[in-house]
PDB file of C-alpha atoms in Angstrom:
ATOM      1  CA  UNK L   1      -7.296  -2.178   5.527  1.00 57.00           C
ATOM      2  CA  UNK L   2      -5.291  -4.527   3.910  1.00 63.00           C
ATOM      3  CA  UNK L   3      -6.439  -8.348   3.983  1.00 73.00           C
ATOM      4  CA  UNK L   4      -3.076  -9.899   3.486  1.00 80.00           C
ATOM      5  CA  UNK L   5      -0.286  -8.361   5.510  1.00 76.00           C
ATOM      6  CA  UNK L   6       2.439 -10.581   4.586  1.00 81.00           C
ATOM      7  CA  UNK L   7       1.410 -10.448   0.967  1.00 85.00           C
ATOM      8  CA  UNK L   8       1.493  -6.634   0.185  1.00 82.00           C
ATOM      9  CA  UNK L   9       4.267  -5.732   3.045  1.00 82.00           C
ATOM     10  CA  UNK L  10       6.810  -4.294   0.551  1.00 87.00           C
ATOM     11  CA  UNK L  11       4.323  -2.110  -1.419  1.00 86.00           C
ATOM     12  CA  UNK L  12       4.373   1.341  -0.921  1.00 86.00           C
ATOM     13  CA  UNK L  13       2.118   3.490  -2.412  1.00 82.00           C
ATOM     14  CA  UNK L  14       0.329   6.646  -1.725  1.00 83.00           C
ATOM     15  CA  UNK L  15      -2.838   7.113  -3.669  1.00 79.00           C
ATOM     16  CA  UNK L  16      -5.867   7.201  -1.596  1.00 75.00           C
ATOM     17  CA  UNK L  17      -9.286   5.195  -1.946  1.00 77.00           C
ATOM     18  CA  UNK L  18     -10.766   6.231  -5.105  1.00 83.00           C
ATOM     19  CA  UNK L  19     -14.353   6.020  -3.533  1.00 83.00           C
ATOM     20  CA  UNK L  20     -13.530   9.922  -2.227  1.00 81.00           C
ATOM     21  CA  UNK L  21     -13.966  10.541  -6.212  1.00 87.00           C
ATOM     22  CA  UNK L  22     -17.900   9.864  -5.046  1.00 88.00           C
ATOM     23  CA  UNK L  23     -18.495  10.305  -1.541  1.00 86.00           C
ATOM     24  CA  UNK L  24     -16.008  13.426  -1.406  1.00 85.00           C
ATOM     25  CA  UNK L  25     -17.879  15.131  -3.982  1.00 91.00           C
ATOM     26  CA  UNK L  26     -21.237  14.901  -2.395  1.00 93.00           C
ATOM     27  CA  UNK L  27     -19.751  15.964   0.915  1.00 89.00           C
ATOM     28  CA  UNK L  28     -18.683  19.198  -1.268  1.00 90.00           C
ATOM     29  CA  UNK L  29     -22.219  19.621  -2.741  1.00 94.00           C
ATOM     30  CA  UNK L  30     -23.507  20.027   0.116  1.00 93.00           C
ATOM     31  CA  UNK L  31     -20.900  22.545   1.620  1.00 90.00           C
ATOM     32  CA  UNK L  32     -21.613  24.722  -1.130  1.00 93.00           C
ATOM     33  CA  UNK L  33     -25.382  24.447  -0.870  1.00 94.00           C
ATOM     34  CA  UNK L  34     -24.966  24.921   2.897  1.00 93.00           C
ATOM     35  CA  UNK L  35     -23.041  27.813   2.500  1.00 91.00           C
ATOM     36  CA  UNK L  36     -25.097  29.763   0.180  1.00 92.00           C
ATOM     37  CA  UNK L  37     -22.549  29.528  -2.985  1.00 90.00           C
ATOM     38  CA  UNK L  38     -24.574  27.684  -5.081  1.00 93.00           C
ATOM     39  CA  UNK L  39     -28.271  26.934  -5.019  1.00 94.00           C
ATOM     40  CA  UNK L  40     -28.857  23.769  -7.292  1.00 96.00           C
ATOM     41  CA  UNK L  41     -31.656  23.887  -9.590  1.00 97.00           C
ATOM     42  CA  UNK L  42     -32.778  20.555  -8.503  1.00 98.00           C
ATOM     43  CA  UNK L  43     -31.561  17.821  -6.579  1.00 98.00           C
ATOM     44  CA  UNK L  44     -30.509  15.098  -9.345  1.00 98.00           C
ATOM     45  CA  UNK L  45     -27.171  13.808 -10.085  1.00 98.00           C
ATOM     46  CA  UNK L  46     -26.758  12.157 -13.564  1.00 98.00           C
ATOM     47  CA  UNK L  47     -24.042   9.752 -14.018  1.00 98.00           C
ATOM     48  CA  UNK L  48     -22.152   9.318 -16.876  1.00 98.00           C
ATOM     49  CA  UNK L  49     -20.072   5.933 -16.362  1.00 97.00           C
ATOM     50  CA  UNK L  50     -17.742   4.065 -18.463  1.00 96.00           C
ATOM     51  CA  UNK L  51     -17.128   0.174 -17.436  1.00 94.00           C
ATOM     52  CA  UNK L  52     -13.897  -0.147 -15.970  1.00 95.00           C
ATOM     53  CA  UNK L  53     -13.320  -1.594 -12.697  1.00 94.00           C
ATOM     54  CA  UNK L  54     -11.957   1.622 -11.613  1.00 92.00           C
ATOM     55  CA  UNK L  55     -14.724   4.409 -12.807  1.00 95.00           C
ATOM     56  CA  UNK L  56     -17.467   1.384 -12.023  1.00 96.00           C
ATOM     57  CA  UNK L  57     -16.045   1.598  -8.246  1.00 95.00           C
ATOM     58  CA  UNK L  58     -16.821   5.849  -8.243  1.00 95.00           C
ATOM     59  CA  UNK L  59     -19.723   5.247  -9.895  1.00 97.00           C
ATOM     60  CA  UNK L  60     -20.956   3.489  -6.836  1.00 97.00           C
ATOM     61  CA  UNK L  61     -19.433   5.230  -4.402  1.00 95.00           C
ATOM     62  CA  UNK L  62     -21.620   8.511  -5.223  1.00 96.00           C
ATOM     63  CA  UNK L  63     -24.519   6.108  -6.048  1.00 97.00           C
ATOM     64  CA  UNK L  64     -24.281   5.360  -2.074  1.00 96.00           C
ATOM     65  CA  UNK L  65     -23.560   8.938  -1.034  1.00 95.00           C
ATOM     66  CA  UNK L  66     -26.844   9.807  -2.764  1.00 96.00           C
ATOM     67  CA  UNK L  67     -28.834   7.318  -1.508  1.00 96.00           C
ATOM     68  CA  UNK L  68     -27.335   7.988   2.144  1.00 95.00           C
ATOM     69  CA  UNK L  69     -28.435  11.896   1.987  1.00 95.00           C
ATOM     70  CA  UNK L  70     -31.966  10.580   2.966  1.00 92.00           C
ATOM     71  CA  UNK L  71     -33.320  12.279  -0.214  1.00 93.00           C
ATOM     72  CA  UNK L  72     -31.060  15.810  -0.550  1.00 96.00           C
ATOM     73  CA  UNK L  73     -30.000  14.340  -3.621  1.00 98.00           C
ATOM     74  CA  UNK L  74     -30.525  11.741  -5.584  1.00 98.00           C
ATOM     75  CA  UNK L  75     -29.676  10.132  -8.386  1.00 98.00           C
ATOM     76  CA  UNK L  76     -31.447  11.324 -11.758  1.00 98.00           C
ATOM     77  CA  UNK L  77     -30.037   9.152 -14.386  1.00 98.00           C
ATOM     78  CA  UNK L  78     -27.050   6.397 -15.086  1.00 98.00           C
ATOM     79  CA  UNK L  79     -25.579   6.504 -18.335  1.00 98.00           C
ATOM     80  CA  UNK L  80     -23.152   3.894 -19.674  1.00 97.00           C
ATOM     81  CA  UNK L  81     -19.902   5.074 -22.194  1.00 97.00           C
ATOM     82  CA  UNK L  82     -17.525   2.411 -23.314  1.00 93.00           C
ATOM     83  CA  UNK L  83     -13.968   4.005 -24.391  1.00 93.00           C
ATOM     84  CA  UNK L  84     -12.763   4.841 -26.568  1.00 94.00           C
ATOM     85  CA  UNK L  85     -15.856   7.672 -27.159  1.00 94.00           C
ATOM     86  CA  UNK L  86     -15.619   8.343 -30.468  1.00 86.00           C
ATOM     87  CA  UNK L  87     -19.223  11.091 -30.112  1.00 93.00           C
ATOM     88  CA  UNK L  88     -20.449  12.345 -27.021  1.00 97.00           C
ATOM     89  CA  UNK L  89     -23.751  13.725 -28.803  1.00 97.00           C
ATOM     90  CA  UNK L  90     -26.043  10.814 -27.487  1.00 97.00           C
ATOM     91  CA  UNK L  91     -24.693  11.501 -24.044  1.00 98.00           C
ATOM     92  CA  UNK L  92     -25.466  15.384 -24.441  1.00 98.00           C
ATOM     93  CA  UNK L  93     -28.942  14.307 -25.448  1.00 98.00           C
ATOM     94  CA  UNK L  94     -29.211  11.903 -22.681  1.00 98.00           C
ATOM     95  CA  UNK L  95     -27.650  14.970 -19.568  1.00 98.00           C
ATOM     96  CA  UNK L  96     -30.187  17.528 -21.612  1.00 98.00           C
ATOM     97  CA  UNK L  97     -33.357  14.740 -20.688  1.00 98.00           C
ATOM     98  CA  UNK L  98     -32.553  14.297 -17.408  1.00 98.00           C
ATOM     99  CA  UNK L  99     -31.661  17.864 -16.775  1.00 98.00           C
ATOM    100  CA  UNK L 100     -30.137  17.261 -13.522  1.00 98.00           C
ATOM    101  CA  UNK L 101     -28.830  19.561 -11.299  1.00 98.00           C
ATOM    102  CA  UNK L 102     -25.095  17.914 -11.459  1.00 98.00           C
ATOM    103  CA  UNK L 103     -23.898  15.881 -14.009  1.00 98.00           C
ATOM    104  CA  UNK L 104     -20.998  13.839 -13.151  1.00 98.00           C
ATOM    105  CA  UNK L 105     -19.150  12.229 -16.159  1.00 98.00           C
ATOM    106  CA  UNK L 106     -16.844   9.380 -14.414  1.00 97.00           C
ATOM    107  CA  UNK L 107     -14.246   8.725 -17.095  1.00 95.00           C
ATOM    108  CA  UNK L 108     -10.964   9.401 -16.991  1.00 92.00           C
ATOM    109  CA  UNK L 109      -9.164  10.272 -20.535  1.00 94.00           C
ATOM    110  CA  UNK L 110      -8.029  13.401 -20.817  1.00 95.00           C
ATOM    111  CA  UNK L 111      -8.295  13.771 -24.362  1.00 96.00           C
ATOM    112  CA  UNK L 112     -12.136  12.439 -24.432  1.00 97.00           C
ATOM    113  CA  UNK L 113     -13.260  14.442 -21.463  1.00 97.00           C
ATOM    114  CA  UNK L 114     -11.690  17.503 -23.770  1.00 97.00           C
ATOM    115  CA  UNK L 115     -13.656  16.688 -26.490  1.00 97.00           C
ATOM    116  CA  UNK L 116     -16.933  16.416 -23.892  1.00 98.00           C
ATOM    117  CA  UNK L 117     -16.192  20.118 -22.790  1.00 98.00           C
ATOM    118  CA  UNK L 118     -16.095  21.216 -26.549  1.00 97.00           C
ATOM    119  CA  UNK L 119     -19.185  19.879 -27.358  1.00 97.00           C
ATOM    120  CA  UNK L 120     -21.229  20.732 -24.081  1.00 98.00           C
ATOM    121  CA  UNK L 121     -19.828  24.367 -24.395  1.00 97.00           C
ATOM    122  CA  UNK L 122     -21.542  24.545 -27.703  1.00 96.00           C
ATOM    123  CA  UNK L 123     -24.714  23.048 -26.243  1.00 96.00           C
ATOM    124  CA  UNK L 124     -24.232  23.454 -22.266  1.00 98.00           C
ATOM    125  CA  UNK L 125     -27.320  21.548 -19.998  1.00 98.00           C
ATOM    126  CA  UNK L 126     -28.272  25.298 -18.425  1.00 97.00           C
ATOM    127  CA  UNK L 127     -27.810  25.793 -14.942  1.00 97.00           C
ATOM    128  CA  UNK L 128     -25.979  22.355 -14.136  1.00 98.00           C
ATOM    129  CA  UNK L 129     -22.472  21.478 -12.164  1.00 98.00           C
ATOM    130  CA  UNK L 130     -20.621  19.605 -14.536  1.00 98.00           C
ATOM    131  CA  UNK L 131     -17.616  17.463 -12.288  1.00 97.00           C
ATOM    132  CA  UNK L 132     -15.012  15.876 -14.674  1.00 96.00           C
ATOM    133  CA  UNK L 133     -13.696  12.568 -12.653  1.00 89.00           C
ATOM    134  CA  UNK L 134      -9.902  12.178 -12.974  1.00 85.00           C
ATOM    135  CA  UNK L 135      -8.986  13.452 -16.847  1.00 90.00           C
ATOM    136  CA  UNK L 136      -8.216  16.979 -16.136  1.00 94.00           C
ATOM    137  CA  UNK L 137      -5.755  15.991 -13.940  1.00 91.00           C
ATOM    138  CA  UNK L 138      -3.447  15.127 -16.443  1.00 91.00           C
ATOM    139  CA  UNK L 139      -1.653  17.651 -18.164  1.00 89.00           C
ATOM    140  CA  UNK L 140      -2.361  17.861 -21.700  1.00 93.00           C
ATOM    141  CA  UNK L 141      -5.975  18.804 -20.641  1.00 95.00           C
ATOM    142  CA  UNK L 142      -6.277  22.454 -20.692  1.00 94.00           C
ATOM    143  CA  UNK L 143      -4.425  22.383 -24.020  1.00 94.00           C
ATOM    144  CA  UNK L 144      -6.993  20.211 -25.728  1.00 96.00           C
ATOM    145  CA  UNK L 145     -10.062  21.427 -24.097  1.00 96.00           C
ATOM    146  CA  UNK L 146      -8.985  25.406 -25.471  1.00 95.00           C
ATOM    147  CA  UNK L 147     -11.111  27.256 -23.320  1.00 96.00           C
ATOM    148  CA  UNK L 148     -14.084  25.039 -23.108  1.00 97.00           C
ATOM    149  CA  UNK L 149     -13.672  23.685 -19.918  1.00 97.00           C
ATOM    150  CA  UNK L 150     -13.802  26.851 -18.131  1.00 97.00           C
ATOM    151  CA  UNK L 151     -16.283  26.511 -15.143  1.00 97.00           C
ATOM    152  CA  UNK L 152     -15.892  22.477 -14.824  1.00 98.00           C
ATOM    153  CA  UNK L 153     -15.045  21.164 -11.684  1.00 97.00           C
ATOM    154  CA  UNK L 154     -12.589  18.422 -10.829  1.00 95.00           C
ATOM    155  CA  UNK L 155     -11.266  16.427  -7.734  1.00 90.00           C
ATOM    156  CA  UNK L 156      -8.239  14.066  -6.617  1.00 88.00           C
ATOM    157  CA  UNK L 157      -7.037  12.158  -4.267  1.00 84.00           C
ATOM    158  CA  UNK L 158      -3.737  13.439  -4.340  1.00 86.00           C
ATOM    159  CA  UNK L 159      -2.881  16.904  -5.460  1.00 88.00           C
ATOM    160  CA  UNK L 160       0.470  19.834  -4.982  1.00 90.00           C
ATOM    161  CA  UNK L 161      -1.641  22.150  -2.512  1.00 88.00           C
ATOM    162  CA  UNK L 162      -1.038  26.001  -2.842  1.00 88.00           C
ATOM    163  CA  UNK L 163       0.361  26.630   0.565  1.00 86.00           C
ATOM    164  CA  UNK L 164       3.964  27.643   0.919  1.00 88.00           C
ATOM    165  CA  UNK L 165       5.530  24.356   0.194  1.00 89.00           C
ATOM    166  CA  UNK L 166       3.201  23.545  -2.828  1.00 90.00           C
ATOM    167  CA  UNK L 167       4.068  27.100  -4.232  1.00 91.00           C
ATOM    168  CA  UNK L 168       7.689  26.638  -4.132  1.00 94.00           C
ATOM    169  CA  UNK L 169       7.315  23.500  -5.158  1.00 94.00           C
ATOM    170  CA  UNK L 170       5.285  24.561  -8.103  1.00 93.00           C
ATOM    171  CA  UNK L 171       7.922  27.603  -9.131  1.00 94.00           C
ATOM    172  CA  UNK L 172      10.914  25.145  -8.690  1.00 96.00           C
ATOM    173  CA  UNK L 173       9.385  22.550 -10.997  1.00 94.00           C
ATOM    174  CA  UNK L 174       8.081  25.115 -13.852  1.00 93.00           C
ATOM    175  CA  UNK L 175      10.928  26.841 -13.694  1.00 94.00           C
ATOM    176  CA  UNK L 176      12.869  23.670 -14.990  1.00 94.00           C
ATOM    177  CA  UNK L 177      10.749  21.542 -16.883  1.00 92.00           C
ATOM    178  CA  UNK L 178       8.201  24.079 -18.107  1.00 86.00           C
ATOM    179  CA  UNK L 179       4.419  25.361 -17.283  1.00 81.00           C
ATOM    180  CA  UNK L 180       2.711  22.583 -18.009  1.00 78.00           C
ATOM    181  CA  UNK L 181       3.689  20.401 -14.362  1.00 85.00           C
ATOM    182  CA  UNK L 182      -0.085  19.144 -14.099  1.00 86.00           C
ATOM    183  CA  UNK L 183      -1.188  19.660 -10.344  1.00 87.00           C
ATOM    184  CA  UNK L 184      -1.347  15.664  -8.938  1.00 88.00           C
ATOM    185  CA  UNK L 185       1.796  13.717 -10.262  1.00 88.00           C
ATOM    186  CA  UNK L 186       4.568  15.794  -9.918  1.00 92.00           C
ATOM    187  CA  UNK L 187       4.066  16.876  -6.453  1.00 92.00           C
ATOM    188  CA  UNK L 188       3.199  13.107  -5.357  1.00 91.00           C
ATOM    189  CA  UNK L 189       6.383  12.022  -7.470  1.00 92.00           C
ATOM    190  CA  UNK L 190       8.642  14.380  -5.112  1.00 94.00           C
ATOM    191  CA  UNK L 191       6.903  13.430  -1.848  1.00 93.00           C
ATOM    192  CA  UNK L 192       7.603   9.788  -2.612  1.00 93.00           C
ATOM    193  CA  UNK L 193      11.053  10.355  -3.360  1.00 95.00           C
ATOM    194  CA  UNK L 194      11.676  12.684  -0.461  1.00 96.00           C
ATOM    195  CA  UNK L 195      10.177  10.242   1.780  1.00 94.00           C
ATOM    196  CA  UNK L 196      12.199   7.226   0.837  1.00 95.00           C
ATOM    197  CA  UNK L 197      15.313   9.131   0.625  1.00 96.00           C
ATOM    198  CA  UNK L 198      14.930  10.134   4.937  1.00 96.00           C
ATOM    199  CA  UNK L 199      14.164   6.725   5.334  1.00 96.00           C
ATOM    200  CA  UNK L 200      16.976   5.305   3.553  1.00 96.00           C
ATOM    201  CA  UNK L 201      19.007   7.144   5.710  1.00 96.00           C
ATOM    202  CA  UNK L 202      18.527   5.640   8.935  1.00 94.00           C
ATOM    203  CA  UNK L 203      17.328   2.121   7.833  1.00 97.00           C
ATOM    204  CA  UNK L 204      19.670  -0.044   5.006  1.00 97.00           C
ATOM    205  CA  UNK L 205      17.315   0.083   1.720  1.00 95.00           C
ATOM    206  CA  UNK L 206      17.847  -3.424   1.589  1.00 94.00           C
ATOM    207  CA  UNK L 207      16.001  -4.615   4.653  1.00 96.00           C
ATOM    208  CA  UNK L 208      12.566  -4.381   3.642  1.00 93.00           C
ATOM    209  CA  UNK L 209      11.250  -5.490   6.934  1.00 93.00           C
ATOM    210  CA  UNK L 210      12.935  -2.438   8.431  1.00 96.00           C
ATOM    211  CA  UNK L 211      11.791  -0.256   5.477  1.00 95.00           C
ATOM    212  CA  UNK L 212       7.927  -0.650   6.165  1.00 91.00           C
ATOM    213  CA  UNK L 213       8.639  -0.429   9.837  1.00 92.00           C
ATOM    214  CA  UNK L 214      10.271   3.111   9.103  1.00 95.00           C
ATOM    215  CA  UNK L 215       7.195   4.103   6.561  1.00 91.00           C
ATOM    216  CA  UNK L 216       4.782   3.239   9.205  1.00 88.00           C
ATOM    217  CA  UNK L 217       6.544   5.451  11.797  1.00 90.00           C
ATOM    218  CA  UNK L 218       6.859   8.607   9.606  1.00 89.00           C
ATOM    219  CA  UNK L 219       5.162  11.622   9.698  1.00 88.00           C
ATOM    220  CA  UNK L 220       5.986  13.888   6.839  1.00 89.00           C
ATOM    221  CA  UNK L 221       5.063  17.079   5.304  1.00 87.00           C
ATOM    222  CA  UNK L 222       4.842  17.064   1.306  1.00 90.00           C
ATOM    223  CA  UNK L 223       3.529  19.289  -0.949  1.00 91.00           C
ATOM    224  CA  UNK L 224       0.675  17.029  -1.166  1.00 88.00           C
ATOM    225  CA  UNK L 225      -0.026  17.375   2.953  1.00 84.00           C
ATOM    226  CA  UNK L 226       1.090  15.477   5.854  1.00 83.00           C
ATOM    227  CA  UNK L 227       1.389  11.547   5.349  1.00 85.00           C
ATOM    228  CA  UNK L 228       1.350   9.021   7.963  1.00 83.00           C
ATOM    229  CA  UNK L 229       0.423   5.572   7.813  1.00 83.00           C
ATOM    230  CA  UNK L 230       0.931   3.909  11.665  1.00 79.00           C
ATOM    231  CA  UNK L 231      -2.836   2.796  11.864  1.00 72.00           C
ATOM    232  CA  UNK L 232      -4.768  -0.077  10.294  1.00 70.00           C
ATOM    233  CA  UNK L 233      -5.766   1.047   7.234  1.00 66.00           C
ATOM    234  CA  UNK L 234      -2.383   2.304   6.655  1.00 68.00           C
ATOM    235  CA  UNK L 235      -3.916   5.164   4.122  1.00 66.00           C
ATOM    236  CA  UNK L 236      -1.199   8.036   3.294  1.00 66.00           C
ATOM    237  CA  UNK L 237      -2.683  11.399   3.394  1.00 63.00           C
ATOM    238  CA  UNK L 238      -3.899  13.461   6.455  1.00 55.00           C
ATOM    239  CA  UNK L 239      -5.126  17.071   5.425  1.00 53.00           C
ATOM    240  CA  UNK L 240      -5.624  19.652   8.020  1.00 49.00           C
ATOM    241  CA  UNK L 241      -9.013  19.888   6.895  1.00 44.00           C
ATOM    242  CA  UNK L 242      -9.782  16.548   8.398  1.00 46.00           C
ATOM    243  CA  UNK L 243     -12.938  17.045  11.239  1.00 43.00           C
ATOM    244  CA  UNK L 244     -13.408  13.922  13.590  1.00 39.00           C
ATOM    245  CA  UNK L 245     -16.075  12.434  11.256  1.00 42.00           C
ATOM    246  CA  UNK L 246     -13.721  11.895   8.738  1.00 44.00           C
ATOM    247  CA  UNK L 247     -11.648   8.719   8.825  1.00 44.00           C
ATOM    248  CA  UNK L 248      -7.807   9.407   9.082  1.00 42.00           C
ATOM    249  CA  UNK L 249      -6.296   9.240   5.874  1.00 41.00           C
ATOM    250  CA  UNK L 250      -9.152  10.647   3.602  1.00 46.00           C
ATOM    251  CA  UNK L 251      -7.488  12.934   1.170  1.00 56.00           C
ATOM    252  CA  UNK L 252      -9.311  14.402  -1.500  1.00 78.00           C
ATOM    253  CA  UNK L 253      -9.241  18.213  -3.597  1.00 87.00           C
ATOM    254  CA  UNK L 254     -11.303  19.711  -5.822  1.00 92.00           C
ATOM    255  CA  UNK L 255     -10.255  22.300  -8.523  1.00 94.00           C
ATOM    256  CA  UNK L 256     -12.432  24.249 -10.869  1.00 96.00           C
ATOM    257  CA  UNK L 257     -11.096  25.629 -14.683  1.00 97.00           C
ATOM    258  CA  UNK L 258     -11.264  29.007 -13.753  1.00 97.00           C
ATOM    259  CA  UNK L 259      -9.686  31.754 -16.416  1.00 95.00           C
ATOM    260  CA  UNK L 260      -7.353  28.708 -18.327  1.00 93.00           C
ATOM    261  CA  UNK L 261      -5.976  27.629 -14.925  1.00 92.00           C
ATOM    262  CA  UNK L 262      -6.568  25.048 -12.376  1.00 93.00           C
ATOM    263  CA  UNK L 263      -7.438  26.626  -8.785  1.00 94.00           C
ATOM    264  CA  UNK L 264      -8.211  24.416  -5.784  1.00 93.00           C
ATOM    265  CA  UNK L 265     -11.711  25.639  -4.614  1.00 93.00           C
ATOM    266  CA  UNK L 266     -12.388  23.017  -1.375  1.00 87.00           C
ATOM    267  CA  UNK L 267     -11.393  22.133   1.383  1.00 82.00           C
ATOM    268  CA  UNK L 268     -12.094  26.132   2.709  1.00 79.00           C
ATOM    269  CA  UNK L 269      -8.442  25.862   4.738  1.00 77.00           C
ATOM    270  CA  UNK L 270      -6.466  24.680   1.197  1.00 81.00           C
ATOM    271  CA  UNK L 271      -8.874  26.691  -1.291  1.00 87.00           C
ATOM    272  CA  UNK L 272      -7.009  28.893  -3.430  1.00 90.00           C
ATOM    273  CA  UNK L 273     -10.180  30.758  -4.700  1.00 93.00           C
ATOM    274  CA  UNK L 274     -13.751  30.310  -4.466  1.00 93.00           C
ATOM    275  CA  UNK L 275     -16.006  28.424  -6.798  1.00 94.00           C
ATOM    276  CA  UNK L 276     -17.019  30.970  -9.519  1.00 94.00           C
ATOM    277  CA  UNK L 277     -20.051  30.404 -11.514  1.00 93.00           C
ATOM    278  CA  UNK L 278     -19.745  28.832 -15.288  1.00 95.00           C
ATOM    279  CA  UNK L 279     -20.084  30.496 -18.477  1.00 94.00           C
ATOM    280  CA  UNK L 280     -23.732  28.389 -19.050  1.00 93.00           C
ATOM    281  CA  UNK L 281     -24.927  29.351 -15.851  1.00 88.00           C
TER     282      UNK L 281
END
């Protein structure tokens, strides 16, 4: 919710909370484990965590999801990166220790986290979920990680969804600018847009009082899912994965490398494909 009203009225912005990064990826151990797709080898989580406000703020979040499960998992092992990472060897040393069941690296350079797949492809912790936070989201990922990736999983808190409108989305936008779109900006980019534009047309741009009015009154279907914002935390998203326990708003995928190719694998209802097991499994 935000604390000062008057302050932030004329922002408008629709990223969710990045604490999903954390407590959404828990949630989606345990689906997994609860549905029979994946039996960990043990209940640890290891941390990787660079220092940033932002990745310190994830960090956290699944620190308190952990600690909330009432011992289904906990967490195995923090370790601290400071970017740039120049060698990721001590860290491989560090996740081969612990030898935790999950291993989630909370940085978020693409580039970096390509160079982490390279090097724990060639010495993969056996048996363990690897979850990239954030990097693979961008682009240029795939391209530098060359097949090494394949297996990792991902999330976001706003991504193009393959239903009808993502797909056509997606075709439309390769079909112009080329196949490398990336699976969060672009769709988000065109929702925005979209969005302003309908409101433009029944409000005058430059009344900003009557601008935030008409953003807090719309309901509108993207390619990233349904946004509406007329409630106090004012939070964008609503996907129709939501269950009651879920506070309105909450919007987070995740995506696994699976044959070169991003594929949402969770929420069930948007999953393009399963979760498929990794090459070091």
């Amino acid at each position: 919710m935000c604390r000062d009203p008057a302050k932030y009225k004329n922002i408008f912005q629709i990223d969710g909370a990045e604490t999903w990064y954390g407590y959404g990826f828990v949630r989606y151990l345990d689906s997994i484990v609860a549905s029979g797709s994946w039996k960990p080898k043990n209940n640890k989580i290891h941390v990787v965590q660079e220092q940033i406000a932002y990745t310190q703020v994830i960090s956290k979040s699944v620190q308190q999801a952990a600690k909330e499960s009432n011992g289904k998992w906990e967490i195995g092992a923090i370790t601290d990166i400071q970017f740039p990472v120049q060698d990721w060897s001590p860290v491989l040393r560090a996740l081969h220790d612990t030898d935790a069941g999950v291993l989630f690296i909370d940085h978020w350079v693409a580039a970096e986290l390509a160079a982490f797949a390279q090097q724990f492809a060639a010495d993969p912790v056996k048996g363990s979920l690897v979850y990239l936070q954030y990097g693979p989201s961008q682009p240029e990922f795939l391209s530098l990680a060359a097949g090494s990736a394949e297996g990792m999983i991902w999330g976001t808190v706003i991504g193009t969804h393959a239903d009808p409108a993502g797909l056509a989305f997606r075709q439309t936008y390769t079909k112009r600018f080329g196949d490398n779109m990336g699976i969060v900006y672009t769709g988000s980019g065109y929702d925005i847009v979209k969005m302003l534009a309908k409101i433009w047309q029944s409000v005058d741009p430059q009344d900003f009082d009557a601008v935030g009015t008409a953003i807090r009154k719309i309901s509108y279907e993207g390619t990233c899912g349904t946004y509406t914002f007329d409630r106090p935390e004012q939070a964008p998203l609503v996907h129709p994965w939501q269950t009651p326990d879920v506070k309105a708003g909450v919007s987070h995928l995740l995506l696994q490398v699976q044959d070169g190719k991003h594929r949402i694998i969770a929420p069930d209802v948007l999953a393009e494909v399963k979760i498929k097991p990794a090459p070091w499994f």
